[in-house]
Coordinates of C-alpha atoms in Angstrom, one line a residue:
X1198 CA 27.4 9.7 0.0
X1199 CA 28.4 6.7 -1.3
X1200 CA 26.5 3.2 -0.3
X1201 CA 27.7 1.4 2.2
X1202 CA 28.8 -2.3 1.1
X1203 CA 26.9 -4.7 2.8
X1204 CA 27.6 -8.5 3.0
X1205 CA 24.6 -11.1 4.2
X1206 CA 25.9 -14.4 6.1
X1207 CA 22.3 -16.5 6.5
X1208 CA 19.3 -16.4 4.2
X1209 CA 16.6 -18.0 6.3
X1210 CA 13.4 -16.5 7.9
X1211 CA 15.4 -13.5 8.6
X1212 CA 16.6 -12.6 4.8
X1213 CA 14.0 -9.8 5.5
X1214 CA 16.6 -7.6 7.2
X1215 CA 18.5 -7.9 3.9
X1216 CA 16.0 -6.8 2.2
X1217 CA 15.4 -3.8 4.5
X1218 CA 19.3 -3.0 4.1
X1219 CA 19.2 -3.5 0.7
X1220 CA 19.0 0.4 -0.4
X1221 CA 21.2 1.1 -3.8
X1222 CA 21.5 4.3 -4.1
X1223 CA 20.2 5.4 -0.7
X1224 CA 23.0 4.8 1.5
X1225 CA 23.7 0.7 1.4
X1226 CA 23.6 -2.2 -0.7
X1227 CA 23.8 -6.2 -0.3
X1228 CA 26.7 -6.9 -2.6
X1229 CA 27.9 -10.5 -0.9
X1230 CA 26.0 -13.7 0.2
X1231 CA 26.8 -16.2 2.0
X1232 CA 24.4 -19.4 2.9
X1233 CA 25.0 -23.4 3.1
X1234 CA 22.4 -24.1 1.0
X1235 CA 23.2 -23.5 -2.3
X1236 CA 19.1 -23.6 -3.5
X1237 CA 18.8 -20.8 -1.0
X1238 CA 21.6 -18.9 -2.4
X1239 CA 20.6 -18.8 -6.2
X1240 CA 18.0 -17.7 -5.1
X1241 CA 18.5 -14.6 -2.9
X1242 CA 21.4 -14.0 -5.4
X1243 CA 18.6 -12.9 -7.9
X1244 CA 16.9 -10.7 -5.6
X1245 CA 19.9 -9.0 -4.6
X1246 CA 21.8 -9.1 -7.6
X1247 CA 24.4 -9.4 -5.8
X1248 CA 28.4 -9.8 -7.5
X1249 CA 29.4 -12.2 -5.0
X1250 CA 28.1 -15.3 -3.5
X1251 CA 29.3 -18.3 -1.6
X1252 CA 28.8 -21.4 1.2
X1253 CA 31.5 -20.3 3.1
X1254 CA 31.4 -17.3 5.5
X1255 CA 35.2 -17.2 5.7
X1256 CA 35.6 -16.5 2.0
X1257 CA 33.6 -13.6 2.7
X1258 CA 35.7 -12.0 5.1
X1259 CA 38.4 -12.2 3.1
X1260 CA 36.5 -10.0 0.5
X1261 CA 38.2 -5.9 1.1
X1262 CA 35.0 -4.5 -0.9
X1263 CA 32.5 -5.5 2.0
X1264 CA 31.8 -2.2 5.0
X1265 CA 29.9 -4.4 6.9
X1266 CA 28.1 -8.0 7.4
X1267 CA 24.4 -8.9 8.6
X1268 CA 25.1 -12.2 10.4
X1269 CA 21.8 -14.3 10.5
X1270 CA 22.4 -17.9 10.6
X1271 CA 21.2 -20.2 13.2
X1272 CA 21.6 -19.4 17.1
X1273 CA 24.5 -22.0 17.9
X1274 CA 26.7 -20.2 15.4
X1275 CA 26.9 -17.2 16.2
X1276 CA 29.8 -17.3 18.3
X1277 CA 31.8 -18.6 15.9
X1278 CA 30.9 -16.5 13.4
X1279 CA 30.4 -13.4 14.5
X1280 CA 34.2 -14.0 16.3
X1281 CA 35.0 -14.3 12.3
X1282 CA 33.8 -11.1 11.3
X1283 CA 35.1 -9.1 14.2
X1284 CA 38.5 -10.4 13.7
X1285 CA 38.2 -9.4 9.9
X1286 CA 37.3 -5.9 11.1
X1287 CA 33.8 -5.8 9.3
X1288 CA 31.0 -4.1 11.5
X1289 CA 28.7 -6.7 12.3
X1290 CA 25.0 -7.1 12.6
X1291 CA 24.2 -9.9 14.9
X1292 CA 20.7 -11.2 14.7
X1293 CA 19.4 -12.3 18.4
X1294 CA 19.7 -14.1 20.6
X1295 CA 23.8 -12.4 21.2
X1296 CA 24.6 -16.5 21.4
X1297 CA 23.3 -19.7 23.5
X1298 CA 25.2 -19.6 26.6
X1299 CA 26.7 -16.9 28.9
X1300 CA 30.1 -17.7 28.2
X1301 CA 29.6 -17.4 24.5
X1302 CA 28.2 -13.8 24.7
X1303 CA 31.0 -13.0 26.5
X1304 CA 33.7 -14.5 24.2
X1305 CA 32.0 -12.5 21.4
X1306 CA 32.2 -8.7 23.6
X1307 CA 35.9 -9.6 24.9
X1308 CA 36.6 -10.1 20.7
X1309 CA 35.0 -6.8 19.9
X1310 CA 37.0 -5.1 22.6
X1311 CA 39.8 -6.5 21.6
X1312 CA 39.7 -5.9 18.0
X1313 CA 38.5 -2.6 18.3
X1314 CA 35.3 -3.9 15.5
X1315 CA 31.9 -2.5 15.8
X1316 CA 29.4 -4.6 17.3
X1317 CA 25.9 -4.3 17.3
X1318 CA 23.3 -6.9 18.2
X1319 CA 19.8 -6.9 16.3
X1320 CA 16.9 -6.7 19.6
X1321 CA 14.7 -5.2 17.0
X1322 CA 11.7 -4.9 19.7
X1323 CA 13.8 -1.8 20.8
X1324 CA 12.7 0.0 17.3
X1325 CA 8.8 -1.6 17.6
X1326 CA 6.2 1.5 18.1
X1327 CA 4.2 -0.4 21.2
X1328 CA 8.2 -0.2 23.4
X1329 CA 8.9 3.0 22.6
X1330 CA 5.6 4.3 23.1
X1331 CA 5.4 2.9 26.5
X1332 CA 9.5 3.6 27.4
X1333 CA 8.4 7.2 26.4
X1334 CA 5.0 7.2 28.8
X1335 CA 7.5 5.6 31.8
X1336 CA 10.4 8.1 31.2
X1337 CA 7.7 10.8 31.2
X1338 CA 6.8 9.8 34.7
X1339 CA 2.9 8.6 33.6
X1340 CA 2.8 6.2 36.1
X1341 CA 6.1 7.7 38.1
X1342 CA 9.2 4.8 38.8
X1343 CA 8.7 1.1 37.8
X1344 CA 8.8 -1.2 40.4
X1345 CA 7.2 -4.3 38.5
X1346 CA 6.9 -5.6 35.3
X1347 CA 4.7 -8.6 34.1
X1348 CA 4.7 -10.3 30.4
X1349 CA 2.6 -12.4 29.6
X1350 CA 3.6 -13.9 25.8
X1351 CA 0.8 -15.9 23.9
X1352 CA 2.2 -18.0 21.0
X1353 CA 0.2 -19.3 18.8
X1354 CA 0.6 -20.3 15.7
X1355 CA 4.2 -18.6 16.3
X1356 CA 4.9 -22.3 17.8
X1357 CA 5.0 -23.6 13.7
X1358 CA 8.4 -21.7 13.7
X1359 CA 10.2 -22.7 16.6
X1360 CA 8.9 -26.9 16.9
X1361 CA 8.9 -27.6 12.9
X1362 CA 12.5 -26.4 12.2
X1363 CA 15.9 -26.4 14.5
X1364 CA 14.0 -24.0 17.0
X1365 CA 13.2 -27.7 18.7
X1366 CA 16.6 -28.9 19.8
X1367 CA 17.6 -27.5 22.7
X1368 CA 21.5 -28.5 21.8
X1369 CA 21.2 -25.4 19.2
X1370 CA 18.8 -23.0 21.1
X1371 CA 19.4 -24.1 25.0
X1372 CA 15.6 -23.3 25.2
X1373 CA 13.0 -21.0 24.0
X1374 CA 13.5 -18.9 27.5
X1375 CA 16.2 -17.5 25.8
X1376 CA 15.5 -17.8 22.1
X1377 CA 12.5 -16.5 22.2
X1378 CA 12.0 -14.7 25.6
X1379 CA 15.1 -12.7 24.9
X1380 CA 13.0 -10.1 23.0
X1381 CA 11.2 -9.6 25.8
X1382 CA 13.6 -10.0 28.5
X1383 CA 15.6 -7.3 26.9
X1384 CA 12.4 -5.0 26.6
X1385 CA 12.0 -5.6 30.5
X1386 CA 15.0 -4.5 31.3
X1387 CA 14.6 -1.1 28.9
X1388 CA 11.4 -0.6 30.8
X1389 CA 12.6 -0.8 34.2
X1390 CA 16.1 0.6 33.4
X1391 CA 17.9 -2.3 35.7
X1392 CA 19.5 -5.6 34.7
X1393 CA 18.1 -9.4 36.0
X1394 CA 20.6 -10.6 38.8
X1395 CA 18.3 -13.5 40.1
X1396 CA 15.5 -15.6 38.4
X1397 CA 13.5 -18.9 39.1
X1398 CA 11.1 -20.7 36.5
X1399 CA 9.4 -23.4 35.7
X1400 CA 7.9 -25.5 32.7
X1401 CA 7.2 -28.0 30.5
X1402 CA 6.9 -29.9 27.0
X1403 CA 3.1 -29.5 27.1
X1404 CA 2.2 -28.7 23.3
X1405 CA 4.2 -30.1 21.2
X1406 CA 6.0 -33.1 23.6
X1407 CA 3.6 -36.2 21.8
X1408 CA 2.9 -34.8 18.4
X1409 CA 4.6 -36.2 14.8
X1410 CA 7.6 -35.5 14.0
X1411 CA 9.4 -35.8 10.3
X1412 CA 12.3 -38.2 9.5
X1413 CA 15.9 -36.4 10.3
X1414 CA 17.0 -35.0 6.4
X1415 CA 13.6 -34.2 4.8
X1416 CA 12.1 -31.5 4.5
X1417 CA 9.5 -29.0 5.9
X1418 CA 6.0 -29.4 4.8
X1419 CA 4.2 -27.5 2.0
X1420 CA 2.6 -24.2 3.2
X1421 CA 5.2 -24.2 6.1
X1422 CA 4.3 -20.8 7.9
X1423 CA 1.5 -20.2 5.7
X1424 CA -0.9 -22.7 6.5
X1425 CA -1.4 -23.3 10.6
X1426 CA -3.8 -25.9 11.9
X1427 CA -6.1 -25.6 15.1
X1428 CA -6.1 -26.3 17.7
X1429 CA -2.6 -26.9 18.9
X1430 CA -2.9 -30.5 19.1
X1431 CA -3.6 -31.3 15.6
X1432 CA -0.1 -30.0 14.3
X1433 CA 2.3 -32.5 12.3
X1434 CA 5.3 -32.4 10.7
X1435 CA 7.2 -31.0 13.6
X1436 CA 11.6 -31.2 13.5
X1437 CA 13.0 -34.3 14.6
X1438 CA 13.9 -33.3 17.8
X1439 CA 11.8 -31.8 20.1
X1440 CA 13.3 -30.9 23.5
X1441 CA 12.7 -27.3 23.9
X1442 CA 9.4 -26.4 26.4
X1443 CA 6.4 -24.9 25.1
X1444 CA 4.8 -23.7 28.5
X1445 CA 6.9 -21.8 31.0
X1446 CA 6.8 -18.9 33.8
X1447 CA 10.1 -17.2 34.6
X1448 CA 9.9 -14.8 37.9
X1449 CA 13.2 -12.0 37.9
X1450 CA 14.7 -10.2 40.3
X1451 CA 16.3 -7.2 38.3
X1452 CA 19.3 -4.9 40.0
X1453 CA 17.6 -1.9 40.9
X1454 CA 15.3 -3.4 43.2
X1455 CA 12.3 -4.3 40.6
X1456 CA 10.4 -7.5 40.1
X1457 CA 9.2 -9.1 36.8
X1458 CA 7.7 -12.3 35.7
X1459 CA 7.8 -13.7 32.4
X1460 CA 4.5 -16.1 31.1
X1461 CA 5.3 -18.2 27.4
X1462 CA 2.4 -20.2 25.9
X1463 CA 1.9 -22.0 22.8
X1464 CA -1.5 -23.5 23.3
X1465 CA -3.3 -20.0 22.7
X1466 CA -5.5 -19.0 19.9
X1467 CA -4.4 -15.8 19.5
X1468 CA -0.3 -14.4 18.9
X1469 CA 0.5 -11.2 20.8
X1470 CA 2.6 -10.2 24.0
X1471 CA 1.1 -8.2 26.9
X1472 CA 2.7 -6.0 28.8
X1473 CA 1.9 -4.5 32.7
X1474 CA 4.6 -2.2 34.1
X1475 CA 3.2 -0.8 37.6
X1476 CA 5.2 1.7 39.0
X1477 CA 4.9 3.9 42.1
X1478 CA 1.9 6.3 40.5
X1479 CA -0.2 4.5 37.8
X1480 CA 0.4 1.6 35.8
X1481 CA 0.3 1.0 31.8
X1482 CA -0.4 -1.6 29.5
X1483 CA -1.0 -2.5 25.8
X1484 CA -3.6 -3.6 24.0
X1485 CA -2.2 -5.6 21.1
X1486 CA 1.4 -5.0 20.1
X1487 CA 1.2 -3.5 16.6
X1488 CA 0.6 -0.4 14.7
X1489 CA -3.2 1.4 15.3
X1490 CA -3.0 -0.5 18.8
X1491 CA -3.7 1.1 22.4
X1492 CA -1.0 1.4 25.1
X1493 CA -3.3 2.4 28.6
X1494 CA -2.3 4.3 31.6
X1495 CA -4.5 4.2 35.1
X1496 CA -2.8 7.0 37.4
X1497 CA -5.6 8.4 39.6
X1498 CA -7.8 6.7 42.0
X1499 CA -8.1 4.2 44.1
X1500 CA -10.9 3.1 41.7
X1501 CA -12.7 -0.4 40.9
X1502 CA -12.0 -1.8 37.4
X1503 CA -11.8 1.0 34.5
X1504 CA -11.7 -0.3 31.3
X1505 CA -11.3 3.5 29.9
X1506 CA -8.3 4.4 31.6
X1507 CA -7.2 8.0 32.3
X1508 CA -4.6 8.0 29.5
X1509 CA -4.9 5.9 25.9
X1510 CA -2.1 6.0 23.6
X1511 CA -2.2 5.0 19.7
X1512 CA 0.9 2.9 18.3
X1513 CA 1.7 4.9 16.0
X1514 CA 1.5 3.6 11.9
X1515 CA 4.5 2.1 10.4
X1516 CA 5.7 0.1 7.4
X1517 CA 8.0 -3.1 7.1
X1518 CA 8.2 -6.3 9.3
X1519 CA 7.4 -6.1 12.9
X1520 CA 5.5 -3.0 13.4
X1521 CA 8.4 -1.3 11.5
X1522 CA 11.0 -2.1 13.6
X1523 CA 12.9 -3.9 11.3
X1524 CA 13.4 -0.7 9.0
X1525 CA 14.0 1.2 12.4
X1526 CA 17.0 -1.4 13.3
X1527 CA 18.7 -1.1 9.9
X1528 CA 18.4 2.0 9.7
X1529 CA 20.1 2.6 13.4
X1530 CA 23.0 -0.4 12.0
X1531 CA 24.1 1.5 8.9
X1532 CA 24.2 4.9 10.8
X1533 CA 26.5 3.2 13.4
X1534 CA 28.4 1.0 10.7
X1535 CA 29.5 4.8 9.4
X1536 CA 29.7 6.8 12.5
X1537 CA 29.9 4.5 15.8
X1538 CA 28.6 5.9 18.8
X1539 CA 25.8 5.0 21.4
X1540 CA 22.8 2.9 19.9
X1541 CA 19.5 2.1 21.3
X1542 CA 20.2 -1.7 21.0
X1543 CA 23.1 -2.7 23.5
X1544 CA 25.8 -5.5 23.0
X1545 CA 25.7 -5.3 26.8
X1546 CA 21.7 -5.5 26.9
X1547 CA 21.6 -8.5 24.8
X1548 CA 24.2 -10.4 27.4
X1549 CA 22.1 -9.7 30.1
X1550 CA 18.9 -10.9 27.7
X1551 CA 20.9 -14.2 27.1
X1552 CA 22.3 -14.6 30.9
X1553 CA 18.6 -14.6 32.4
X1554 CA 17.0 -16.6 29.4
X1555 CA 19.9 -18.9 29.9
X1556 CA 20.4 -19.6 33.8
X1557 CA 15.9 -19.2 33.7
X1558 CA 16.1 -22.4 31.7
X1559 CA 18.4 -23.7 34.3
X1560 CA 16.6 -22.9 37.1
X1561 CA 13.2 -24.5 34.9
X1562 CA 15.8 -27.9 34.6
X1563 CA 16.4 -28.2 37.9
X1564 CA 12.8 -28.0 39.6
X1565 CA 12.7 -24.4 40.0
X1566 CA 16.0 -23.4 42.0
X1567 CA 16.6 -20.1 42.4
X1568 CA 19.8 -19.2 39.8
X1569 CA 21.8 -15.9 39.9
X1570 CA 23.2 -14.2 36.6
X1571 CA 26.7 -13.9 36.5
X1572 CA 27.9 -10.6 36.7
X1573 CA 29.8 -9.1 32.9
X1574 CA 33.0 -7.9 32.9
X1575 CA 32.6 -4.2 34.0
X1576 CA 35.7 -2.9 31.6
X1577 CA 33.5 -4.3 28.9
X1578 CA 30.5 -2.7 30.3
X1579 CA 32.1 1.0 30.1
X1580 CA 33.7 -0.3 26.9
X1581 CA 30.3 -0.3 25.3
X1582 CA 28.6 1.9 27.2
X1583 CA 31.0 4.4 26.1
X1584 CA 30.0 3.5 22.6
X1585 CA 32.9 1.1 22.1
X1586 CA 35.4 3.9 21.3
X1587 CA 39.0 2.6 21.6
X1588 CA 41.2 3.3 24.5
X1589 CA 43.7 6.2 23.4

């Protein structure tokens, strides 16, 4: 089997999924880069190796020797871009968020429709152990049907990559109910198998509103995402713009009848997300989100507190970034890059991940109005439902 050709558009925090698709000899291999910044690019071009590099993604897509293209370049381009590659019939890997409105996510599925170009959209939470240990529990009926799901999401120092770079600006995130809560939006909907139709939220600037912020052009400090400070309040440094909140609650009302509230905060010691699912028999929930970490289930009773539980899962080992999921979602890409077919990340999924991160942030703007998420296209729901197999 000969490797797949792989090119990379977007060497930033993510140029780990290169790395993990980045398999000479074993089925793929980065041969093209693409990046603005041309100190950037020297550089990964020596890690790659790779034959071809350049600032311009277009130039790339011109390229015939390229199977495929890992798009991970900052949220507010991915429409445009990944438009580009699906028009140039290369698969494409886009990293989340899908885009930054609704309306872009759907230009971006109505382009892959149209061009007949595999889409796939990088929710890598999907592949982490902690999901698909507690998807498996709920589909085995451990705590028998869903009914509600609450997250609670506790930042950390994780707020160092979203308020000292372009994470800040809401003009090229909308907000971090969607940048960041898309992971776990998505995950909320694989949990309770339905899709958010109606949310409300609220929040605020609370962290990170009054703290110093650099000079537009220079650069990020030494030790950036090595180094974090405590508490919260004695951060510096921070991106130029800061208009995205820090502190928010999110409450969903999801198509199949089940409810779900969403909790971010960045003033917490401590960097993990906590799930609850309660359905009509029992009711899980993890302890810790990584590898050698418990997922519980309570499903007899009625009982006082029980901090044993009647069921205790491991999360099972794994190597790479995020638990393993990163190997997990390459893996998955390349094998649909060659053969198509359903995936366990969705194109569709990641629109309905964006719509309720997207009209939450609304609803959070506007004093807590209730918002509805607009309904997709349903051809292009059976379109990629179907695998995104071409109309004969």
């Amino acid at each position: 089997m000969e490797d797949l050709r792989i090119g990379v558009i977007g060497l930033g925090l993510r140029a780990s999924l290169a790395r993990a698709a980045h398999r000479p000899g074993a089925g793929a291999a980065v041969t093209a880069l693409c990046d603005t910044d041309p100190a950037v690019l020297k550089h990964q071009a020596g890690v790659f190796d790779a034959a071809y590099v350049t600032e311009d993604h277009r130039r790339l897509l011109d390229r015939d020797d390229l199977d495929a293209v890992i798009l991970m370049t900052p949220d507010d381009t991915h429409e445009r871009i990944a438009i580009d590659c699906l028009e140039a019939g290369k698969a494409v890997y886009v990293e989340k968020p899908l885009a930054i409105t609704v309306e872009g996510c759907d230009a971006i599925l109505r382009a892959a429709r149209r061009t007949g170009t595999r889409l796939y959209v990088g929710h890598n939470m999907r592949h982490m152990g902690v999901v698909r240990l507690m998807r498996e529990a709920i589909r085995r009926g451990d705590i028998g049907e869903p009914k509600t799901v609450w997250v609670r999401h506790f930042v950390s120092y994780g707020g160092d990559y979203y308020f000292k770079d372009w994470h800040a600006d809401r003009t090229r995130t909308t907000g971090l109910l969607l940048q960041k809560a898309a992971h776990d939006l998505d995950v909320i909907h694989w949990l309770a198998g339905g899709y958010t139709t109606r949310v409300s939220a609220f929040g605020d600037l609370m962290v990170y509103g009054d703290l110093p912020r650099r000079e537009p052009g220079t650069s990020r400090p030494e030790g950036w995402l090595r180094e974090y400070d405590w508490p919260p309040t004695a951060r510096r440094d921070l991106h130029h713009v800061v208009d995205v909140e820090d502190v928010s609650v999110m409450n969903m009302r999801l198509d199949n009848g089940v409810i779900a509230a969403y909790q971010q905060c960045h003033f917490t010691p401590d960097y993990v997300r906590n799930y609850t699912v309660i359905g009509t028999e029992g009711r899980l929930e993890n302890f810790g989100d990584g590898p050698g970490d418990t997922v519980k289930v309570w499903n007899t009773g009625p009982t006082g507190h029980r901090g044993d539980a009647d069921i205790a899962y491991r999360v099972p080992d794994a190597q790479g970034g995020h638990g393993g999921a990163d190997t997990g979602i390459i893996t998955e890409f390349l094998r649909f890059v060659r053969e198509g077919g359903v995936t366990d990340t969705s194109p569709v999924a990641a629109r309905m991940s964006v719509a309720a991160g997207y009209q939450a942030t609304m609803s959070l703007r506007d004093g807590g109005t209730p918002y509805d998420v607009p309904a997709l296209d349903p051809e292009l729901v059976a379109y990629f439902e179907a695998g995104q197999q071409r109309e004969s």
